[in-house]
Coordinates of N, CA and C in Angstrom, one line a residue:
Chain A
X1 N 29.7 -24.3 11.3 CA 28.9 -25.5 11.0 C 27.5 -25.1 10.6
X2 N 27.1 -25.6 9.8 CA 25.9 -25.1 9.4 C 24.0 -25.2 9.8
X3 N 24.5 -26.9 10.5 CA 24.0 -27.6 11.8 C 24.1 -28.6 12.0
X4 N 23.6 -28.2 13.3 CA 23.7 -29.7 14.8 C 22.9 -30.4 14.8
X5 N 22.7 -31.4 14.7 CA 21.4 -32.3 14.9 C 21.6 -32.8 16.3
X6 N 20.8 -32.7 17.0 CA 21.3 -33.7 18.4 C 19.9 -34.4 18.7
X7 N 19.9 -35.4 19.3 CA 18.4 -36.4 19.2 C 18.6 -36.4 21.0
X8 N 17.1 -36.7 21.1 CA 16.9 -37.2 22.4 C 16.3 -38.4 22.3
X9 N 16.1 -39.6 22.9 CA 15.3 -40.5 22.5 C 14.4 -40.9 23.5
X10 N 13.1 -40.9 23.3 CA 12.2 -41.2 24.5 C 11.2 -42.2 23.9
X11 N 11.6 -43.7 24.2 CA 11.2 -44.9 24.1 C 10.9 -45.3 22.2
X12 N 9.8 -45.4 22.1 CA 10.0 -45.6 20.3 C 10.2 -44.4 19.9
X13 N 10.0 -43.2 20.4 CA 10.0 -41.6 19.4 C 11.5 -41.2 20.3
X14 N 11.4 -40.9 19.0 CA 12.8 -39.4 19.7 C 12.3 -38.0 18.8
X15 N 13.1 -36.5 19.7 CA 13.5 -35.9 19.2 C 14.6 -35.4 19.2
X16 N 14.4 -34.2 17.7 CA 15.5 -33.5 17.1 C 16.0 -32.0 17.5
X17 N 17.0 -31.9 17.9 CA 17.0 -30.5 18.4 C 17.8 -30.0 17.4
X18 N 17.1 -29.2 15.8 CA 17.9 -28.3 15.0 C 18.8 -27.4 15.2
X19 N 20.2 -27.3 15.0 CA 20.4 -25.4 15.2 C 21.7 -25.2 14.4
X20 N 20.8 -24.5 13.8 CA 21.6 -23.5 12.6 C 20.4 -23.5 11.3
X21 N 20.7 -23.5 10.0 CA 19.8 -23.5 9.2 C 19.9 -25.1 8.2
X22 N 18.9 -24.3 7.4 CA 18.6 -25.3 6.1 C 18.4 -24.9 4.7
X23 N 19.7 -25.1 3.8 CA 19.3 -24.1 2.9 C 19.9 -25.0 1.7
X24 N 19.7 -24.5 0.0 CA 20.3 -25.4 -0.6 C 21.4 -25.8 -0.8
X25 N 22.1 -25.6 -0.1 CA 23.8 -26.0 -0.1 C 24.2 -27.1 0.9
X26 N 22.7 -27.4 2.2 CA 23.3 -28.1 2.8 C 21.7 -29.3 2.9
X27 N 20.8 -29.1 2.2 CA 19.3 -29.6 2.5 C 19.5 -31.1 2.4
X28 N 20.5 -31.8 1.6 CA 20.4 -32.9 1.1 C 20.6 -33.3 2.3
X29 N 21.9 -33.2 2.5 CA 22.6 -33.5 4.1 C 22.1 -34.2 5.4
X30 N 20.9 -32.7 5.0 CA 20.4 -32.7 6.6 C 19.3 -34.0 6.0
X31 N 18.6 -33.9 4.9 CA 17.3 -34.5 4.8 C 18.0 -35.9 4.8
X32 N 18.9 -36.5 4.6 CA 19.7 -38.0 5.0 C 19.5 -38.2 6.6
X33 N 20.0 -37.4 6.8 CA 20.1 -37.7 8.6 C 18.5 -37.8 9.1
X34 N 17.9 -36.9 8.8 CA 16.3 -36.5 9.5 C 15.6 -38.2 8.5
X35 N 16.0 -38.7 7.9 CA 15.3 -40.0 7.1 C 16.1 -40.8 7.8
X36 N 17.4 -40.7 8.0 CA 18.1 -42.2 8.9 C 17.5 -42.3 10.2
X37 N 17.4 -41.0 10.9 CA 16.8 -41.0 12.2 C 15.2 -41.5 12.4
X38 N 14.7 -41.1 11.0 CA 13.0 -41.8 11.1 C 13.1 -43.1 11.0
X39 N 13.7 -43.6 10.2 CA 14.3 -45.2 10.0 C 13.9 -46.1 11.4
X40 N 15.0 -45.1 12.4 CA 14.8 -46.2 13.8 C 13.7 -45.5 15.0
X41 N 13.0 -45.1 14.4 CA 11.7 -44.6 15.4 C 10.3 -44.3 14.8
X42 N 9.2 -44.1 15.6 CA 7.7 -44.7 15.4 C 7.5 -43.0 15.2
X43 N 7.5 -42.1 15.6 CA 7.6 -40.8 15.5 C 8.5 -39.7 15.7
X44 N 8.4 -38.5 15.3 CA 10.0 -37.5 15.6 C 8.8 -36.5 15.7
X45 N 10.1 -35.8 17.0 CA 9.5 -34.1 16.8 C 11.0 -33.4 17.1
X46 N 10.8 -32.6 16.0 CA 11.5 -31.6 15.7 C 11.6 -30.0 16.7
X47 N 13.2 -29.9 17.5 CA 12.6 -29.0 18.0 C 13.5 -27.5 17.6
X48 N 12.6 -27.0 16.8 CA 13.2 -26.1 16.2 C 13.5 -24.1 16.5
X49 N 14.1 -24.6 18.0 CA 14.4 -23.5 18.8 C 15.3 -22.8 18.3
X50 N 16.3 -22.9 17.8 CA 17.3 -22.9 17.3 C 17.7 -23.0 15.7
X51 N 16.2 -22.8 15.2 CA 16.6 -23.4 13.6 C 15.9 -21.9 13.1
X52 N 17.3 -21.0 12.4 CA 17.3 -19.6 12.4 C 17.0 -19.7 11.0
X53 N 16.9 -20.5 10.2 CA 16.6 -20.3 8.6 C 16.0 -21.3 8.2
X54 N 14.8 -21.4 7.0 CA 14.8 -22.4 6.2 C 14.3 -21.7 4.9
X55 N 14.9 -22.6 3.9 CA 14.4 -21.9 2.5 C 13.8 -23.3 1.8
X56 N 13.1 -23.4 0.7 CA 12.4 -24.3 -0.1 C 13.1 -25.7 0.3
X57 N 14.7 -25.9 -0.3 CA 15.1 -26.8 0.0 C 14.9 -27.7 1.2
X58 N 14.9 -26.8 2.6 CA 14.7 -27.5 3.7 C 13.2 -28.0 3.8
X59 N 12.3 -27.2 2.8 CA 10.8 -27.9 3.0 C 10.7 -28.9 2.4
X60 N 11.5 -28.7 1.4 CA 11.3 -30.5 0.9 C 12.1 -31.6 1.9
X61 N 12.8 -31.4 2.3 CA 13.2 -32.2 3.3 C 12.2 -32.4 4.0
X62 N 11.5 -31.5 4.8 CA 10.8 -31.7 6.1 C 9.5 -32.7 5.5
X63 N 9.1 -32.1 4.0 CA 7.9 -32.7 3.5 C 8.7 -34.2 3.3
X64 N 10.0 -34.8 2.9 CA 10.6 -36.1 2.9 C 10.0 -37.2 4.2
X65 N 11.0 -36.1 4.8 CA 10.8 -36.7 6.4 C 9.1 -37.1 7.0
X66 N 8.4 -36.1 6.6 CA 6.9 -36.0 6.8 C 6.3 -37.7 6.4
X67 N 6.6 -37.8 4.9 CA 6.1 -39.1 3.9 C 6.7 -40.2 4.7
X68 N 7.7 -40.2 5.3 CA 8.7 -41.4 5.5 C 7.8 -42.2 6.8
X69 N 7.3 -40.9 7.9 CA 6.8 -41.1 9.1 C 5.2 -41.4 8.5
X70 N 4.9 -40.9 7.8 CA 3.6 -41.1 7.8 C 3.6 -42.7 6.6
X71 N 3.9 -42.8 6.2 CA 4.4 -44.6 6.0 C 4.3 -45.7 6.6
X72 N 5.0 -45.1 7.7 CA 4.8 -46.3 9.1 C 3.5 -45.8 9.7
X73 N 2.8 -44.8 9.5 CA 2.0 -44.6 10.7 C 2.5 -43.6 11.7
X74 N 3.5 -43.0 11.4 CA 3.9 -42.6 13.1 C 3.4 -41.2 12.5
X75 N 4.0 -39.7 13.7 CA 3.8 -38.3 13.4 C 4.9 -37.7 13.5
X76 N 5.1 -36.4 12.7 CA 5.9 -35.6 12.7 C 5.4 -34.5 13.5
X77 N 6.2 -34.0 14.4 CA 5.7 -33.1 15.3 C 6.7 -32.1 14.8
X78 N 6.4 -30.2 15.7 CA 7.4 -29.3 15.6 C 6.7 -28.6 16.7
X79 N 8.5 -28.3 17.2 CA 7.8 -27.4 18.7 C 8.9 -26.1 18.9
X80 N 8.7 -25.2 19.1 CA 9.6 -23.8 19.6 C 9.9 -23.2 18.2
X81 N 9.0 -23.4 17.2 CA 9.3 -22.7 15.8 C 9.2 -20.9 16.0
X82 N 10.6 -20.6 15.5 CA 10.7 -19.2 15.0 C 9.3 -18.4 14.4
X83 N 9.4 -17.2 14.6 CA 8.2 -16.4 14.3 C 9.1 -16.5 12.3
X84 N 9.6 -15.9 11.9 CA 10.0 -16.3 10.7 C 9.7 -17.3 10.1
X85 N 10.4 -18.4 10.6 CA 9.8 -19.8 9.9 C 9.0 -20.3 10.0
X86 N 7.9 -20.1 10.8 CA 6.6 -20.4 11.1 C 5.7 -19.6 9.4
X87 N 6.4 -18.3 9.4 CA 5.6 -17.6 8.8 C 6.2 -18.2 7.1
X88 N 7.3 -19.2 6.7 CA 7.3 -19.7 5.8 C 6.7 -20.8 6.0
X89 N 6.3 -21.4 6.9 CA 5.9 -22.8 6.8 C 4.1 -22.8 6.7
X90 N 3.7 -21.6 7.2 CA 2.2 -21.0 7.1 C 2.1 -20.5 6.0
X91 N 2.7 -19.4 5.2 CA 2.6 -19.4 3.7 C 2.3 -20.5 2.4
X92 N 3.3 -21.6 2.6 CA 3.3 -22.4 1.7 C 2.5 -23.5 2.3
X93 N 1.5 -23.2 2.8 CA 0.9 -24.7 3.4 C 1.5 -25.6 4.2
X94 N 3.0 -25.6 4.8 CA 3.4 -26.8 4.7 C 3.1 -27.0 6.4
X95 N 2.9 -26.1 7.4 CA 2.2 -26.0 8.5 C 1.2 -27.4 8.7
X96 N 0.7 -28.2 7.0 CA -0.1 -29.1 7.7 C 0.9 -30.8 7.5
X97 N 2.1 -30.4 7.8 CA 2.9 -31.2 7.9 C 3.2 -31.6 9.2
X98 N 2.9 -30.9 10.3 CA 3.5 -30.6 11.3 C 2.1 -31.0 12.0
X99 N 2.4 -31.8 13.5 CA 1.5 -31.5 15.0 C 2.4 -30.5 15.6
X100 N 1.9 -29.7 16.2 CA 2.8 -28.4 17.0 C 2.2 -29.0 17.9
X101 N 3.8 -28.8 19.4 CA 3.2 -29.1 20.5 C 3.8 -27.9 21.0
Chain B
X1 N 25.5 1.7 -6.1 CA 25.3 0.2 -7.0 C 26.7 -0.9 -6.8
X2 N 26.6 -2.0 -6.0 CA 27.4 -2.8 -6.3 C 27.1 -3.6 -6.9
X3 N 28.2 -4.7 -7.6 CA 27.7 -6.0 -8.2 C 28.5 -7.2 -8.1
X4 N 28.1 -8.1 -8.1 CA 28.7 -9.7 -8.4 C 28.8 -10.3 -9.0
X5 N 29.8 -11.1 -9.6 CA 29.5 -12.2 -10.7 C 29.8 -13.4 -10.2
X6 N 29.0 -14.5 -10.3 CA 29.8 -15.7 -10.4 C 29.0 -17.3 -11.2
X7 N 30.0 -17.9 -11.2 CA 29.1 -18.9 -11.6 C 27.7 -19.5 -11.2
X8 N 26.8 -19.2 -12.1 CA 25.2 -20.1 -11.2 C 25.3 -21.4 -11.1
X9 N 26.0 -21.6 -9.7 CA 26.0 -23.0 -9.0 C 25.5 -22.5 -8.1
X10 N 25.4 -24.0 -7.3 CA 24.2 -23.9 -5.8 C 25.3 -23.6 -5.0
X11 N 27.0 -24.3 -5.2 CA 27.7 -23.9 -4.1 C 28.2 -22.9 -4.2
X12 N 27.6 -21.7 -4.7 CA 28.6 -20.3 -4.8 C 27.2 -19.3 -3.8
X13 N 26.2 -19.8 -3.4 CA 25.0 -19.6 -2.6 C 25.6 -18.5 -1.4
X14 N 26.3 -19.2 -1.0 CA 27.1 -18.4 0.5 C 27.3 -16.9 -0.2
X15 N 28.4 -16.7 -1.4 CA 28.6 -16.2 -1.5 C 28.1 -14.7 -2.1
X16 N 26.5 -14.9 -2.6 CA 25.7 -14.3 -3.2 C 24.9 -13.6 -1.9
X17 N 24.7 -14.8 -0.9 CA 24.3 -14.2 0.0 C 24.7 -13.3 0.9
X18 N 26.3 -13.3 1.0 CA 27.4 -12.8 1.9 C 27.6 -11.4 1.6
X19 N 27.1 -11.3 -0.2 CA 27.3 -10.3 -0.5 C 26.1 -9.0 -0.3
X20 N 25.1 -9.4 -0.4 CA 23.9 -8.5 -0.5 C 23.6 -8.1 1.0
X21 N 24.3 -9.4 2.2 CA 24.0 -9.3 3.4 C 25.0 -8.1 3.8
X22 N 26.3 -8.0 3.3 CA 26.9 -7.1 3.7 C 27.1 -5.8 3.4
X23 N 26.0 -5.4 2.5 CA 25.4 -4.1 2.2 C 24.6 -3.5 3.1
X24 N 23.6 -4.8 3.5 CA 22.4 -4.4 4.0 C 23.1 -3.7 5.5
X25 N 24.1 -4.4 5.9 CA 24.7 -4.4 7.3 C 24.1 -3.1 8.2
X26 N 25.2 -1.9 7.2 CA 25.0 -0.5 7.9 C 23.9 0.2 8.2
X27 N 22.3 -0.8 7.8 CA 21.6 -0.2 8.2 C 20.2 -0.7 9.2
X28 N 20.8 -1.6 9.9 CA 20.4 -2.1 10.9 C 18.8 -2.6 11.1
X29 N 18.6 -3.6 10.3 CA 17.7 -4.1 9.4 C 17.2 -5.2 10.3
X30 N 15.9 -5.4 10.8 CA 15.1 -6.6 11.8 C 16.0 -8.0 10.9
X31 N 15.5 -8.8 12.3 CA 16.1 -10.1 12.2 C 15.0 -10.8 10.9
X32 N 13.7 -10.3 10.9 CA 13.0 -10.8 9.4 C 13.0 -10.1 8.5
X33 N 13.6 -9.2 8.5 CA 13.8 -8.6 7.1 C 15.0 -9.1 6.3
X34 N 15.8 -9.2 7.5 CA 16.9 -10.1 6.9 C 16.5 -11.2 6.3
X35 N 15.9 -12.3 6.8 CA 15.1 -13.9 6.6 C 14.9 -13.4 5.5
X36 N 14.0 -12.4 5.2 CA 13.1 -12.5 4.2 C 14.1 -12.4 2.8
X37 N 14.8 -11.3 3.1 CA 16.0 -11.3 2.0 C 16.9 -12.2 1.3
X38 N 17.5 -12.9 2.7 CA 17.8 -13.9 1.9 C 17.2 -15.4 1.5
X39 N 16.1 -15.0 2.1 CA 15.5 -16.2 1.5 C 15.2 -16.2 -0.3
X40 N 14.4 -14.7 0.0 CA 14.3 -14.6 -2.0 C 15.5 -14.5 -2.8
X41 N 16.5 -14.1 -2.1 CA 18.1 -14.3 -2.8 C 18.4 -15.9 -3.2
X42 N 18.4 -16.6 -1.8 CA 18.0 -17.9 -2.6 C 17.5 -18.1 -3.2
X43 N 16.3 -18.1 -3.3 CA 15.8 -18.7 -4.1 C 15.6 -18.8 -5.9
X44 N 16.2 -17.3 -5.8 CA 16.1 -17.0 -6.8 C 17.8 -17.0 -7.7
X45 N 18.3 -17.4 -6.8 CA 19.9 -17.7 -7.4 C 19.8 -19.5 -7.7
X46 N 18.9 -20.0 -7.0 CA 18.9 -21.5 -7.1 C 18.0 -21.9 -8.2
X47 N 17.2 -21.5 -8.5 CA 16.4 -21.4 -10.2 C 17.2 -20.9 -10.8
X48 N 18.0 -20.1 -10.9 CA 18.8 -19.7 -12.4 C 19.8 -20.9 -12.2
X49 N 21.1 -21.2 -11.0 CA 21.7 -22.3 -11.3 C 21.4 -23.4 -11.6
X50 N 20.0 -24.2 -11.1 CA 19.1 -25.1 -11.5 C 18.7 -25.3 -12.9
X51 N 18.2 -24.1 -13.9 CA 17.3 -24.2 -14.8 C 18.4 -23.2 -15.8
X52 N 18.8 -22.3 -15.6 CA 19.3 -21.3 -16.8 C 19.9 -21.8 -18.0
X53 N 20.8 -22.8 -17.5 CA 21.8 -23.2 -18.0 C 22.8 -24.5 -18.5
X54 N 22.6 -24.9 -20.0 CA 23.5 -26.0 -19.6 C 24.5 -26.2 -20.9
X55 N 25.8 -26.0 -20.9 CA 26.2 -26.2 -19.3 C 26.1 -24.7 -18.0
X56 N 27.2 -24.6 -17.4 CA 26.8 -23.8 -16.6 C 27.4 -22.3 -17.0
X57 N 26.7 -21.3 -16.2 CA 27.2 -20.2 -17.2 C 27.2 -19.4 -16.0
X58 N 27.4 -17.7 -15.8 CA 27.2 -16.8 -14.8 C 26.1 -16.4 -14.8
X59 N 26.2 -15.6 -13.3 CA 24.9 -15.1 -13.0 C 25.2 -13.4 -12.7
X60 N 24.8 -12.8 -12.7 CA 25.4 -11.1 -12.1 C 24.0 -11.0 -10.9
X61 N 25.0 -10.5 -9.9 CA 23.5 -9.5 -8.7 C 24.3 -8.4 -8.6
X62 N 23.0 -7.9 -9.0 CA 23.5 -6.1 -8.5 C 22.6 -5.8 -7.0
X63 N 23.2 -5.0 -6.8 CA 22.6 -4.5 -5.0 C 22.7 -3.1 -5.0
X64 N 21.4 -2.6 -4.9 CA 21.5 -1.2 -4.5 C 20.1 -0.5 -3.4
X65 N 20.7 0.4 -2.4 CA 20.3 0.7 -1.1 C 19.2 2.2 -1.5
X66 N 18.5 2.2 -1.5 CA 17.8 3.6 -2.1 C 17.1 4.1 -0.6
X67 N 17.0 5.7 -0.6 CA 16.5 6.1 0.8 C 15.3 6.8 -0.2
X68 N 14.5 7.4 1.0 CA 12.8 8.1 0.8 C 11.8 7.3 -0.4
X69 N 11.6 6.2 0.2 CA 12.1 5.6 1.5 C 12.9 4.6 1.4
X70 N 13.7 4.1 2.5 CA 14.6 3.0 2.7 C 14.2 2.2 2.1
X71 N 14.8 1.2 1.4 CA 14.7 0.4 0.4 C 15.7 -0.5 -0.1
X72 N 15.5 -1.7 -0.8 CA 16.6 -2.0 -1.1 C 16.3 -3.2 -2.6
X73 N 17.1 -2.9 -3.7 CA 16.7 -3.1 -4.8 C 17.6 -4.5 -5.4
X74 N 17.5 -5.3 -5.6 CA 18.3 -6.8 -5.8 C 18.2 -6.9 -7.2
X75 N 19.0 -7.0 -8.5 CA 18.8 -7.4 -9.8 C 19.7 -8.4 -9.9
X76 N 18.8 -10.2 -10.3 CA 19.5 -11.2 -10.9 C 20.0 -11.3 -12.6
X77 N 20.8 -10.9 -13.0 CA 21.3 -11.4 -14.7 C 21.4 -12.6 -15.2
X78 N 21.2 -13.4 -15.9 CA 22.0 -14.4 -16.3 C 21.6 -14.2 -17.8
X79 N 22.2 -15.0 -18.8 CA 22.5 -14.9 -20.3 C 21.9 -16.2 -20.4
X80 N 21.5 -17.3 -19.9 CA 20.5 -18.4 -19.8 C 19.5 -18.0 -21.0
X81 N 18.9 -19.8 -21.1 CA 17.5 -19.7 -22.1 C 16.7 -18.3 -21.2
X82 N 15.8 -18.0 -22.6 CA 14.6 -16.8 -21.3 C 13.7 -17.6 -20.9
X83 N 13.5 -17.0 -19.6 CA 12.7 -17.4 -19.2 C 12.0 -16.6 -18.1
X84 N 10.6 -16.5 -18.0 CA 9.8 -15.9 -17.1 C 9.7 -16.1 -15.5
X85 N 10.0 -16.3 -14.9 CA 9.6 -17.2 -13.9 C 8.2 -17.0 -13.2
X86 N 7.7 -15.7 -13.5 CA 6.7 -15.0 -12.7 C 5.4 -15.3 -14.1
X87 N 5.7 -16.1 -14.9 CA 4.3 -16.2 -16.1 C 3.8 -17.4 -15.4
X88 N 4.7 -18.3 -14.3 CA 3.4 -19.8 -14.3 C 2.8 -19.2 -13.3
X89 N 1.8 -20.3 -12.7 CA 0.9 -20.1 -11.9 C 1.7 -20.4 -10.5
X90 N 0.9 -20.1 -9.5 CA 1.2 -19.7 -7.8 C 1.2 -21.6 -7.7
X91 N 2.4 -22.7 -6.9 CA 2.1 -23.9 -6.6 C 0.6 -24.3 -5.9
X92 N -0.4 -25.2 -6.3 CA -1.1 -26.0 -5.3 C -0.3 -26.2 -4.2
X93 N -0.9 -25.4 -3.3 CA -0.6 -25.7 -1.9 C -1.6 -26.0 -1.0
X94 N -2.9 -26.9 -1.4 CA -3.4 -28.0 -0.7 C -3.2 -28.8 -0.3
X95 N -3.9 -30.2 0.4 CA -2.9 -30.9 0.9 C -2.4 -31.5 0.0
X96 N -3.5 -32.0 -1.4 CA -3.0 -33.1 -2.6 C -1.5 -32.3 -3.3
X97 N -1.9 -31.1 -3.2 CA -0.6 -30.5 -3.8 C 0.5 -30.7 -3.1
X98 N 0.4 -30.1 -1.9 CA 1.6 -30.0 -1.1 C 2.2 -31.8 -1.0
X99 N 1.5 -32.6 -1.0 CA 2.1 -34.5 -1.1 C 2.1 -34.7 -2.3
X100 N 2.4 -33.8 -3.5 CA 2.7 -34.1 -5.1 C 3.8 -33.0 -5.5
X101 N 3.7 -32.8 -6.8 CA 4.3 -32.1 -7.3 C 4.8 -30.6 -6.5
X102 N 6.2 -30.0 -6.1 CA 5.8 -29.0 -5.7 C 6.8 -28.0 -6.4
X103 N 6.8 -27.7 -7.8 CA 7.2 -26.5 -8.7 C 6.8 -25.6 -8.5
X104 N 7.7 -24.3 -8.4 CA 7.0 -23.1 -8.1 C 7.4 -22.5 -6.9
X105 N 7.6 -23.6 -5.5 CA 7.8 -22.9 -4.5 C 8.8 -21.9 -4.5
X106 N 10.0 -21.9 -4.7 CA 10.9 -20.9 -4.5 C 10.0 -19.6 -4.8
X107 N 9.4 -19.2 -6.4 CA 9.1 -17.9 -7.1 C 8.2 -17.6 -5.9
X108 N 7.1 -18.8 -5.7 CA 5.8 -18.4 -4.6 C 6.7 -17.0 -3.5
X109 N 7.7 -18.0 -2.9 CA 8.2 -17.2 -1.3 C 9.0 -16.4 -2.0
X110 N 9.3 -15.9 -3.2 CA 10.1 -14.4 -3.1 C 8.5 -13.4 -3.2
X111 N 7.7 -13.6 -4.2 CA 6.5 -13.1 -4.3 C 6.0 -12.6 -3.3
X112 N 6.2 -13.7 -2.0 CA 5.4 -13.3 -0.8 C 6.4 -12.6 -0.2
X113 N 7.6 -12.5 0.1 CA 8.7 -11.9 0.8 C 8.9 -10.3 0.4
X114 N 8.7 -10.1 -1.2 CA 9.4 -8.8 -1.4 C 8.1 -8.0 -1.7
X115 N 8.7 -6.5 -1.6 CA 7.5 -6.0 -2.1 C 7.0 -5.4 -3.4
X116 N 8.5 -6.0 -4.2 CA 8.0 -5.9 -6.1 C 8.8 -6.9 -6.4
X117 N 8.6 -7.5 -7.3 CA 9.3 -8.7 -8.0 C 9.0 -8.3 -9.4
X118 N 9.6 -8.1 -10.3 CA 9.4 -7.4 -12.1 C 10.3 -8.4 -12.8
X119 N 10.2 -8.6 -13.9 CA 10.9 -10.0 -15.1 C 11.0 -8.8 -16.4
X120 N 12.1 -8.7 -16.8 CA 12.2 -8.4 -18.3 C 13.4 -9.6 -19.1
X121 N 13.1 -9.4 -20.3 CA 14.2 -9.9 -20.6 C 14.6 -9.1 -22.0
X122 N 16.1 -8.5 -21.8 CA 16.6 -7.9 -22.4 C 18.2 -7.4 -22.7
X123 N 18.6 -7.4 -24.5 CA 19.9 -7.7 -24.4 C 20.9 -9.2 -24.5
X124 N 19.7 -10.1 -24.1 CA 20.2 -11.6 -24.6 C 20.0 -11.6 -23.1
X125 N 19.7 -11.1 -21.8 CA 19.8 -11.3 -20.9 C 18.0 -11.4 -20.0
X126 N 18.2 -12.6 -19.1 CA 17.2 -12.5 -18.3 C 17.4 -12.0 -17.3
X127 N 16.3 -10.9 -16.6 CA 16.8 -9.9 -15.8 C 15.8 -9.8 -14.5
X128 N 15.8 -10.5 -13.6 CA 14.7 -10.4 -12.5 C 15.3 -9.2 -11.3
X129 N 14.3 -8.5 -10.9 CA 14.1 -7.2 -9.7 C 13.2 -7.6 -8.9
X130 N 13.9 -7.7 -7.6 CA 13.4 -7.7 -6.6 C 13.4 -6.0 -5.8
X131 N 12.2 -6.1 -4.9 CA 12.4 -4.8 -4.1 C 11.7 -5.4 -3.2
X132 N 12.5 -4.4 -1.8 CA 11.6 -4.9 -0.4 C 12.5 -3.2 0.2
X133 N 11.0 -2.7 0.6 CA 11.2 -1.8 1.7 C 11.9 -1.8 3.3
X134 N 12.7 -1.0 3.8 CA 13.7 -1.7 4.6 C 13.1 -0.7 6.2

């Protein structure tokens, strides 16, 4: 499987616990689910202990996801990011999508 | 030198990457060197299936392992319109860029991932080299 999405919900926010990757063969996928899930909550944090890849595709997702929350007002958080994907997400700017907790 | 052919679609991805991964195997290569590989393999198989072609047409990767030093040399083919990918500019990656337009990223992260990226085109063919020291 290419990944798990499992949610925790804590009162209007929940989080997401990624694991596996994000790549173009499966980005649409995931970016539906990560937009259904913003749908029913005020904020998301992503926790991406477990999320061993991402490539462009998945940034556009995450930047999807990003616009959707910031719409309503709420935040996109990211927490337990990989030394790797950290270092693509700090490359391309996209680091200011994210509150790290 | 080995090599691949297959159609440049997005769902033959696995297989492009399954291939280059299973070269690298026998030489016991950090967990980001790997990332880094295949991420510019994506990326750069997903712009040729994306843009090369329409309709759709093949792509060729060749893969070859070179020592003194360790190394490892990736060549994308396709017979696609030419095209440069390395002539536009690096994406705006401010914030107005990064919440607009965001063309480019893929070429950006192989750029930053390998440690040569070279474009010729030759033979009716467009022909991108990657290199990253292993």
């Amino acid at each position: 499987m290419s990944m798990d999405i499992s949610l925790i919900k804590r009162g209007n926010d929940a989080e997401l616990k990624l694991d596996g990757y994000i790549d173009a063969t499966n980005a649409n996928e995931v970016e539906q689910v990560l937009i259904d899930v913003a749908g029913q909550f005020d904020s998301l944090t992503l926790d991406m202990e477990k999320l061993n890849y991402v490539a462009s595709a998945g940034l556009r997702a995450f930047k999807r996801l990003y616009m959707e929350l910031r719409r309503k007002g709420g935040t996109l958080s990211a927490k337990n990011v990989d030394k790797a994907v950290m270092e693509v997400l700090e490359v391309t700017g996209f680091t200011r999508l994210f509150k790290f907790v | 030198m080995k090599n691949l052919t297959v159609p440049a679609e997005v769902g033959r991805l696995d297989d492009v990457v399954d291939f280059v991964l299973e070269e690298l195997e026998a030489y016991g290569i950090s967990f980001k060197t790997q990332f880094q590989i295949r991420l510019a393999v994506e990326e750069i198989f997903v712009n040729i299936s994306s843009y090369a072609y329409d309709p759709a047409g093949e792509a060729e990767v060749r893969c070859e392992i070179l020592e003194d030093p360790l190394r490892v040399v990736i060549q994308f083919l396709d017979s696609g319109m030419p095209f440069d990918p390395l002539a536009k500019d690096d994406p705006d990656i401010s914030e107005e860029g990064l919440l607009g337009r965001e063309g480019g990223l893929g070429i950006f992260l192989v750029k930053d991932t390998m440690d040569e990226v070279q474009y010729e085109y030759k033979d009716g063919k467009n022909i991108l080299t990657i290199l990253k020291n292993l």
